[in-house]
């Protein structure tokens, strides 16, 4: 009789966002006129100078192993960017280059957590966080936030949730899926609680360059040396430079944590692709104008999208501060029927929307909340207009 496979691995759920995106791409490949709002992936091409650097690396045979923690030149470039942008100093030895920010989050959790530890997770949250915590053998402690709170964790709620088993907090700003951004005062209040209890903070700042309305960004690690000591700072090139498929992200942490994270990676992937690292080096050290070009386009799309949504009956959304997601409240429609079908959950709604209107969105039960849909506006204005036209007709029944 065969032995069962791992209980931890068996409990892992496939990514809801990637599942929706795969369904959309299959329908598209089948020739169907479907409009997709599922993937958190900029629709802009990777800038030419970055792609050229990757091609040059391949052509010059820069295709061998790098140190497990990444190329020294890239780690230096990461340190330089963080110092320029936020005034935070890291040594290259404190930087781990991995196969995307997602991989860094996983390694950070594996480094920090023992089985039975608790990791505080504000909801709504990116679906991978809860799964990664469980994969590390820890327990996600979900703290629900409300629309009235702008979906932000309060220090009082955090303080009340800390126990002797609490090891870390995951904090994502700008947020996927809500687009909300914590200001400096809000971050300092949260940091005070973390320092008081000595809990680590995995600060996912992958959308830090995508802010709107002139907002200034505060990096969690910039709040003081005591905060920095407890912070694992996560970032990468995927969103700001439209390099999702290149799979390069990084983590910056205190020397003890960064050393263990590098050792962990040395026995898993051995490090990310060399040519992708050299492309990322060009992204950080080359022209930065494309970052602002994309940001401006996202802000324009956001303004149009929010206006369309909030002009409709039965649905609404807050105006996102950053990233490229619109978090739509459809709670008024739950329990009602559309097109002869009763809608009890956001998943019911999303499935019917895809079937009847050929519009793909992400229902947010797997993000820790029901009654909401996540729409990505990392797609063309033409698609946004088409999708919203279809959506308006759909909700009219």
Short mmCIF file of C-alpha atoms in Angstrom, two decimals:
data_model
loop_
_atom_site.label_atom_id
_atom_site.label_comp_id
_atom_site.label_asym_id
_atom_site.label_seq_id
_atom_site.Cartn_x
_atom_site.Cartn_y
_atom_site.Cartn_z
CA UNK A 1 0.00 0.00 0.00
CA UNK A 2 1.36 3.39 -0.99
CA UNK A 3 2.20 5.93 1.67
CA UNK A 4 0.21 9.18 1.47
CA UNK A 5 1.89 12.27 0.11
CA UNK A 6 2.59 15.28 2.32
CA UNK A 7 -0.43 16.69 4.17
CA UNK A 8 1.07 20.17 3.90
CA UNK A 9 1.56 19.90 0.14
CA UNK A 10 -1.86 18.31 -0.39
CA UNK A 11 -3.55 21.25 1.34
CA UNK A 12 -2.03 23.82 -1.03
CA UNK A 13 -4.61 25.40 -3.33
CA UNK A 14 -3.76 26.50 -6.85
CA UNK A 15 -3.49 30.26 -7.38
CA UNK A 16 -6.94 31.68 -8.11
CA UNK A 17 -5.49 34.52 -10.17
CA UNK A 18 -3.37 32.23 -12.34
CA UNK A 19 -6.34 29.88 -12.73
CA UNK A 20 -8.54 32.71 -14.06
CA UNK A 21 -5.74 33.94 -16.32
CA UNK A 22 -5.18 30.44 -17.73
CA UNK A 23 -8.91 30.09 -18.42
CA UNK A 24 -8.95 33.48 -20.15
CA UNK A 25 -5.93 32.63 -22.31
CA UNK A 26 -7.41 29.28 -23.33
CA UNK A 27 -10.69 30.92 -24.35
CA UNK A 28 -8.72 33.53 -26.25
CA UNK A 29 -6.68 30.82 -27.99
CA UNK A 30 -9.94 29.10 -28.93
CA UNK A 31 -10.95 32.22 -30.84
CA UNK A 32 -13.49 33.55 -28.34
CA UNK A 33 -13.89 37.31 -27.92
CA UNK A 34 -13.17 37.32 -24.19
CA UNK A 35 -11.87 40.35 -22.26
CA UNK A 36 -9.53 39.51 -19.37
CA UNK A 37 -9.01 41.50 -16.17
CA UNK A 38 -7.43 38.70 -14.13
CA UNK A 39 -3.65 38.86 -14.32
CA UNK A 40 -1.49 41.22 -12.29
CA UNK A 41 0.78 41.71 -15.27
CA UNK A 42 1.53 45.02 -17.02
CA UNK A 43 0.41 44.96 -20.65
CA UNK A 44 3.42 47.05 -21.69
CA UNK A 45 6.40 45.30 -23.33
CA UNK A 46 9.63 44.99 -21.42
CA UNK A 47 11.63 48.14 -22.38
CA UNK A 48 13.99 47.56 -25.30
CA UNK A 49 17.18 48.37 -23.41
CA UNK A 50 16.34 45.72 -20.82
CA UNK A 51 15.48 43.05 -23.37
CA UNK A 52 18.66 43.88 -25.29
CA UNK A 53 20.72 43.36 -22.12
CA UNK A 54 19.21 39.90 -21.71
CA UNK A 55 19.85 39.01 -25.34
CA UNK A 56 23.42 40.30 -25.12
CA UNK A 57 24.00 38.13 -22.03
CA UNK A 58 22.93 35.02 -23.94
CA UNK A 59 24.94 35.91 -27.03
CA UNK A 60 28.09 36.55 -24.96
CA UNK A 61 27.66 33.21 -23.15
CA UNK A 62 26.85 34.77 -19.79
CA UNK A 63 24.71 31.74 -19.08
CA UNK A 64 26.53 29.99 -16.25
CA UNK A 65 25.81 29.75 -12.52
CA UNK A 66 25.99 32.88 -10.42
CA UNK A 67 26.52 32.97 -6.66
CA UNK A 68 23.43 31.52 -4.94
CA UNK A 69 22.45 34.93 -3.61
CA UNK A 70 22.78 36.56 -7.05
CA UNK A 71 25.28 38.58 -9.02
CA UNK A 72 27.30 40.98 -6.90
CA UNK A 73 26.71 43.76 -9.44
CA UNK A 74 22.93 43.34 -9.24
CA UNK A 75 22.94 43.22 -5.44
CA UNK A 76 24.97 46.45 -5.42
CA UNK A 77 22.47 48.03 -7.80
CA UNK A 78 19.59 47.04 -5.49
CA UNK A 79 21.39 48.63 -2.55
CA UNK A 80 21.96 51.78 -4.58
CA UNK A 81 18.32 52.06 -5.57
CA UNK A 82 17.04 51.59 -2.01
CA UNK A 83 19.47 54.21 -0.72
CA UNK A 84 18.49 56.71 -3.44
CA UNK A 85 14.78 56.16 -3.08
CA UNK A 86 14.35 55.72 0.68
CA UNK A 87 17.64 56.51 2.40
CA UNK A 88 17.97 52.97 3.72
CA UNK A 89 21.42 51.37 3.71
CA UNK A 90 21.98 47.69 2.99
CA UNK A 91 25.22 45.88 2.17
CA UNK A 92 25.19 43.62 -0.92
CA UNK A 93 25.61 40.64 1.43
CA UNK A 94 22.18 41.49 2.89
CA UNK A 95 20.45 41.15 -0.49
CA UNK A 96 19.08 37.91 -1.91
CA UNK A 97 18.20 37.83 -5.61
CA UNK A 98 15.55 35.19 -6.29
CA UNK A 99 13.15 34.02 -8.98
CA UNK A 100 10.62 36.77 -8.40
CA UNK A 101 9.32 38.53 -5.29
CA UNK A 102 6.99 35.57 -4.68
CA UNK A 103 9.98 33.25 -4.26
CA UNK A 104 11.57 35.68 -1.79
CA UNK A 105 8.37 35.71 0.29
CA UNK A 106 8.36 31.91 0.39
CA UNK A 107 12.03 31.73 1.39
CA UNK A 108 11.51 34.42 4.05
CA UNK A 109 8.69 32.41 5.60
CA UNK A 110 10.71 29.20 5.49
CA UNK A 111 13.57 31.06 7.19
CA UNK A 112 11.51 32.74 9.90
CA UNK A 113 8.91 30.11 10.78
CA UNK A 114 8.88 26.86 12.68
CA UNK A 115 5.85 24.53 12.62
CA UNK A 116 3.14 25.97 14.85
CA UNK A 117 4.29 29.59 14.58
CA UNK A 118 1.68 32.21 13.74
CA UNK A 119 1.93 34.78 10.97
CA UNK A 120 -0.49 37.70 11.03
CA UNK A 121 -2.12 38.36 7.69
CA UNK A 122 -4.41 41.35 7.11
CA UNK A 123 -7.34 40.60 4.78
CA UNK A 124 -8.02 41.19 1.96
CA UNK A 125 -4.66 39.67 1.03
CA UNK A 126 -2.89 38.38 -2.04
CA UNK A 127 -3.86 34.74 -2.34
CA UNK A 128 -0.27 33.43 -2.23
CA UNK A 129 0.43 34.76 1.27
CA UNK A 130 -1.92 32.39 3.07
CA UNK A 131 -0.73 29.40 1.06
CA UNK A 132 2.96 30.23 1.56
CA UNK A 133 2.47 30.57 5.33
CA UNK A 134 0.86 27.14 5.44
CA UNK A 135 3.59 25.68 3.23
CA UNK A 136 6.11 26.86 5.81
CA UNK A 137 4.22 24.87 8.46
CA UNK A 138 2.96 28.03 10.17
CA UNK A 139 -0.59 29.20 10.80
CA UNK A 140 -2.04 32.29 9.12
CA UNK A 141 -3.86 34.52 11.60
CA UNK A 142 -6.22 36.47 9.38
CA UNK A 143 -7.20 39.94 10.58
CA UNK A 144 -10.18 41.22 8.61
CA UNK A 145 -10.28 44.86 7.60
CA UNK A 146 -13.28 46.71 6.25
CA UNK A 147 -13.99 49.12 3.44
CA UNK A 148 -14.72 51.75 6.11
CA UNK A 149 -11.10 51.28 7.26
CA UNK A 150 -9.89 51.57 3.65
CA UNK A 151 -8.92 47.90 4.04
CA UNK A 152 -5.98 48.87 6.26
CA UNK A 153 -4.78 47.13 9.40
CA UNK A 154 -5.01 49.24 12.56
CA UNK A 155 -2.34 49.07 15.29
CA UNK A 156 -5.00 48.23 17.90
CA UNK A 157 -6.20 45.25 15.89
CA UNK A 158 -2.61 44.09 15.36
CA UNK A 159 -1.69 44.47 19.02
CA UNK A 160 -4.73 42.46 20.12
CA UNK A 161 -3.83 39.60 17.78
CA UNK A 162 -0.23 39.08 18.93
CA UNK A 163 0.38 35.95 20.98
CA UNK A 164 3.43 34.08 22.23
CA UNK A 165 3.36 32.14 18.95
CA UNK A 166 3.36 35.21 16.69
CA UNK A 167 6.48 35.23 14.55
CA UNK A 168 5.74 37.70 11.76
CA UNK A 169 3.36 40.07 10.01
CA UNK A 170 2.98 40.28 6.25
CA UNK A 171 2.31 43.83 5.10
CA UNK A 172 1.68 44.71 1.44
CA UNK A 173 1.57 48.35 0.37
CA UNK A 174 0.40 49.28 -2.23
CA UNK A 175 -1.99 46.40 -1.74
CA UNK A 176 -2.92 43.58 -4.03
CA UNK A 177 -5.95 43.34 -4.30
CA UNK A 178 -7.25 46.68 -2.96
CA UNK A 179 -4.72 49.21 -4.27
CA UNK A 180 -4.63 50.93 -0.87
CA UNK A 181 -1.39 52.52 0.39
CA UNK A 182 -0.32 53.00 4.02
CA UNK A 183 0.99 56.49 4.75
CA UNK A 184 3.99 57.14 6.98
CA UNK A 185 1.96 57.76 10.14
CA UNK A 186 0.00 54.54 9.67
CA UNK A 187 3.20 52.57 9.11
CA UNK A 188 4.88 54.05 12.16
CA UNK A 189 1.93 53.06 14.36
CA UNK A 190 2.13 49.48 13.06
CA UNK A 191 5.93 49.46 13.43
CA UNK A 192 5.63 50.50 17.09
CA UNK A 193 3.53 47.40 17.78
CA UNK A 194 5.98 45.15 15.94
CA UNK A 195 8.99 46.53 17.82
CA UNK A 196 7.12 46.26 21.12
CA UNK A 197 6.52 42.54 20.57
CA UNK A 198 9.69 41.80 18.59
CA UNK A 199 7.83 40.35 15.60
CA UNK A 200 9.23 40.32 12.08
CA UNK A 201 7.61 42.14 9.18
CA UNK A 202 7.70 40.81 5.64
CA UNK A 203 7.14 44.08 3.79
CA UNK A 204 6.05 43.37 0.22
CA UNK A 205 6.73 46.61 -1.66
CA UNK A 206 6.61 45.28 -5.22
CA UNK A 207 4.22 48.07 -6.33
CA UNK A 208 6.15 50.93 -4.71
CA UNK A 209 6.70 52.79 -8.00
CA UNK A 210 3.02 52.67 -8.97
CA UNK A 211 1.49 55.44 -6.84
CA UNK A 212 -1.11 57.99 -7.90
CA UNK A 213 -2.29 61.51 -7.04
CA UNK A 214 1.22 62.63 -6.13
CA UNK A 215 1.45 60.35 -3.09
CA UNK A 216 4.88 59.93 -1.52
CA UNK A 217 5.96 56.38 -0.68
CA UNK A 218 7.38 55.33 2.67
CA UNK A 219 9.35 52.10 2.83
CA UNK A 220 8.78 50.15 6.03
CA UNK A 221 12.51 49.65 6.51
CA UNK A 222 13.00 53.45 6.51
CA UNK A 223 11.17 53.87 9.83
CA UNK A 224 14.27 53.42 12.00
CA UNK A 225 17.07 50.99 12.70
CA UNK A 226 14.99 49.00 15.19
CA UNK A 227 12.29 48.56 12.55
CA UNK A 228 14.79 47.76 9.82
CA UNK A 229 16.29 45.00 12.01
CA UNK A 230 12.89 43.24 12.05
CA UNK A 231 12.05 43.85 8.39
CA UNK A 232 12.44 41.55 5.41
CA UNK A 233 12.02 43.98 2.52
CA UNK A 234 10.62 42.43 -0.65
CA UNK A 235 10.71 44.00 -4.11
CA UNK A 236 11.62 43.25 -7.72
CA UNK A 237 11.42 44.28 -11.34
CA UNK A 238 8.21 42.50 -12.40
CA UNK A 239 5.69 45.32 -12.00
CA UNK A 240 7.66 48.56 -12.36
CA UNK A 241 9.62 47.41 -15.42
CA UNK A 242 7.04 45.04 -16.96
CA UNK A 243 9.35 42.06 -16.45
CA UNK A 244 6.98 39.48 -14.97
CA UNK A 245 8.33 36.56 -17.00
CA UNK A 246 11.97 37.38 -16.33
CA UNK A 247 11.40 36.25 -12.71
CA UNK A 248 13.70 38.50 -10.71
CA UNK A 249 12.94 39.77 -7.23
CA UNK A 250 14.93 40.45 -4.09
CA UNK A 251 14.81 40.42 -0.33
CA UNK A 252 16.82 42.67 1.98
CA UNK A 253 17.17 41.76 5.64
CA UNK A 254 19.49 41.77 8.63
CA UNK A 255 22.70 39.71 8.24
CA UNK A 256 21.41 36.70 10.17
CA UNK A 257 18.23 36.37 8.12
CA UNK A 258 19.86 37.11 4.76
CA UNK A 259 22.56 34.49 5.38
CA UNK A 260 20.01 31.78 6.12
CA UNK A 261 17.82 32.78 3.17
CA UNK A 262 20.82 32.52 0.85
CA UNK A 263 21.68 29.08 2.22
CA UNK A 264 18.09 27.94 1.71
CA UNK A 265 18.14 29.12 -1.89
CA UNK A 266 21.48 27.43 -2.53
CA UNK A 267 19.77 24.07 -1.95
CA UNK A 268 16.58 24.85 -3.88
CA UNK A 269 16.97 26.81 -7.11
CA UNK A 270 20.73 27.58 -6.77
CA UNK A 271 19.76 31.10 -7.84
CA UNK A 272 17.78 32.74 -10.66
CA UNK A 273 18.68 32.76 -14.37
CA UNK A 274 21.89 34.62 -15.13
CA UNK A 275 20.57 36.41 -18.22
CA UNK A 276 17.50 37.57 -16.29
CA UNK A 277 19.75 39.01 -13.59
CA UNK A 278 21.73 40.95 -16.18
CA UNK A 279 18.50 42.27 -17.68
CA UNK A 280 17.41 43.36 -14.18
CA UNK A 281 20.76 45.08 -13.71
CA UNK A 282 20.04 47.13 -16.82
CA UNK A 283 16.55 47.90 -15.49
CA UNK A 284 17.97 49.39 -12.29
CA UNK A 285 20.99 51.14 -13.80
CA UNK A 286 19.59 52.23 -17.17
CA UNK A 287 17.00 54.89 -18.13
CA UNK A 288 13.99 55.08 -15.80
CA UNK A 289 11.57 57.01 -18.03
CA UNK A 290 9.46 53.97 -18.92
CA UNK A 291 8.53 53.50 -15.24
CA UNK A 292 6.86 56.91 -15.19
CA UNK A 293 5.27 56.36 -18.60
CA UNK A 294 3.56 53.21 -17.33
CA UNK A 295 2.58 54.84 -14.03
CA UNK A 296 0.87 57.73 -15.81
CA UNK A 297 -1.01 55.32 -18.07
CA UNK A 298 -2.18 53.27 -15.08
CA UNK A 299 -3.39 56.41 -13.30
CA UNK A 300 -5.39 57.47 -16.35
CA UNK A 301 -6.97 54.02 -16.60
CA UNK A 302 -7.75 54.02 -12.88
CA UNK A 303 -9.58 57.35 -13.10
CA UNK A 304 -11.71 56.16 -16.02
CA UNK A 305 -12.42 52.78 -14.43
CA UNK A 306 -13.44 54.21 -11.04
CA UNK A 307 -15.73 56.73 -12.72
CA UNK A 308 -17.50 54.03 -14.73
CA UNK A 309 -17.93 51.70 -11.76
CA UNK A 310 -19.22 54.27 -9.29
CA UNK A 311 -21.78 55.54 -11.79
CA UNK A 312 -23.52 52.15 -11.71
CA UNK A 313 -26.23 50.94 -9.34
CA UNK A 314 -25.47 47.90 -7.19
CA UNK A 315 -21.68 48.05 -7.37
CA UNK A 316 -19.01 50.43 -6.09
CA UNK A 317 -15.29 50.76 -5.37
CA UNK A 318 -12.84 52.86 -3.43
CA UNK A 319 -10.38 54.87 -5.48
CA UNK A 320 -7.08 52.93 -5.37
CA UNK A 321 -3.97 54.82 -4.29
CA UNK A 322 -1.55 52.59 -6.19
CA UNK A 323 -0.80 49.30 -7.99
CA UNK A 324 -3.19 48.48 -10.86
CA UNK A 325 -6.19 46.80 -9.26
CA UNK A 326 -9.76 47.91 -8.77
CA UNK A 327 -11.55 46.22 -5.86
CA UNK A 328 -15.25 46.12 -6.74
CA UNK A 329 -17.92 45.74 -4.06
CA UNK A 330 -20.82 43.61 -5.40
CA UNK A 331 -22.44 42.78 -2.05
CA UNK A 332 -25.74 44.41 -3.02
CA UNK A 333 -26.08 41.85 -5.80
CA UNK A 334 -25.55 38.77 -3.63
CA UNK A 335 -28.70 36.78 -2.95
CA UNK A 336 -30.30 38.11 -6.11
CA UNK A 337 -30.75 36.55 -9.53
CA UNK A 338 -29.11 37.61 -12.76
CA UNK A 339 -29.97 36.05 -16.10
CA UNK A 340 -32.08 33.48 -14.27
CA UNK A 341 -29.24 32.40 -11.96
CA UNK A 342 -29.10 33.06 -8.21
CA UNK A 343 -25.89 34.80 -7.13
CA UNK A 344 -24.75 33.76 -3.64
CA UNK A 345 -21.00 34.41 -3.85
CA UNK A 346 -18.49 36.44 -5.82
CA UNK A 347 -17.42 33.19 -7.50
CA UNK A 348 -21.01 32.65 -8.71
CA UNK A 349 -21.00 36.17 -10.10
CA UNK A 350 -17.60 35.82 -11.82
CA UNK A 351 -18.53 32.50 -13.41
CA UNK A 352 -21.78 33.91 -14.80
CA UNK A 353 -20.04 37.09 -16.00
CA UNK A 354 -17.54 34.99 -17.93
CA UNK A 355 -20.25 32.77 -19.40
CA UNK A 356 -22.74 35.49 -20.37
CA UNK A 357 -20.58 38.54 -21.03
CA UNK A 358 -17.18 37.01 -21.84
CA UNK A 359 -15.45 39.10 -19.18
CA UNK A 360 -12.88 37.42 -16.88
CA UNK A 361 -12.38 38.84 -13.38
CA UNK A 362 -11.11 37.38 -10.09
CA UNK A 363 -13.58 36.61 -7.28
CA UNK A 364 -12.01 37.38 -3.92
CA UNK A 365 -13.05 34.58 -1.56
CA UNK A 366 -9.49 33.25 -1.83
CA UNK A 367 -8.25 36.73 -0.91
CA UNK A 368 -9.95 36.43 2.48
CA UNK A 369 -13.18 38.28 1.70
CA UNK A 370 -16.42 37.60 -0.16
CA UNK A 371 -18.62 40.00 -2.04
CA UNK A 372 -15.77 41.59 -3.99
CA UNK A 373 -14.16 41.21 -7.40
CA UNK A 374 -10.63 42.17 -8.35
CA UNK A 375 -10.24 43.81 -11.74
CA UNK A 376 -6.73 44.43 -13.09
CA UNK A 377 -6.40 47.56 -15.19
CA UNK A 378 -3.03 46.41 -16.45
CA UNK A 379 -4.73 46.18 -19.81
CA UNK A 380 -5.49 48.63 -22.60
CA UNK A 381 -8.05 51.42 -22.35
CA UNK A 382 -9.79 49.77 -25.29
CA UNK A 383 -10.22 46.57 -23.28
CA UNK A 384 -11.37 48.49 -20.21
CA UNK A 385 -14.04 50.29 -22.25
CA UNK A 386 -15.18 47.06 -23.89
CA UNK A 387 -15.22 45.18 -20.61
CA UNK A 388 -17.19 47.86 -18.78
CA UNK A 389 -19.70 48.14 -21.63
CA UNK A 390 -20.30 44.41 -21.35
CA UNK A 391 -20.43 44.57 -17.56
CA UNK A 392 -23.06 47.32 -17.60
CA UNK A 393 -25.27 45.27 -19.90
CA UNK A 394 -24.69 42.15 -17.78
CA UNK A 395 -25.82 43.66 -14.45
CA UNK A 396 -28.96 45.05 -16.06
CA UNK A 397 -30.04 41.41 -16.31
#
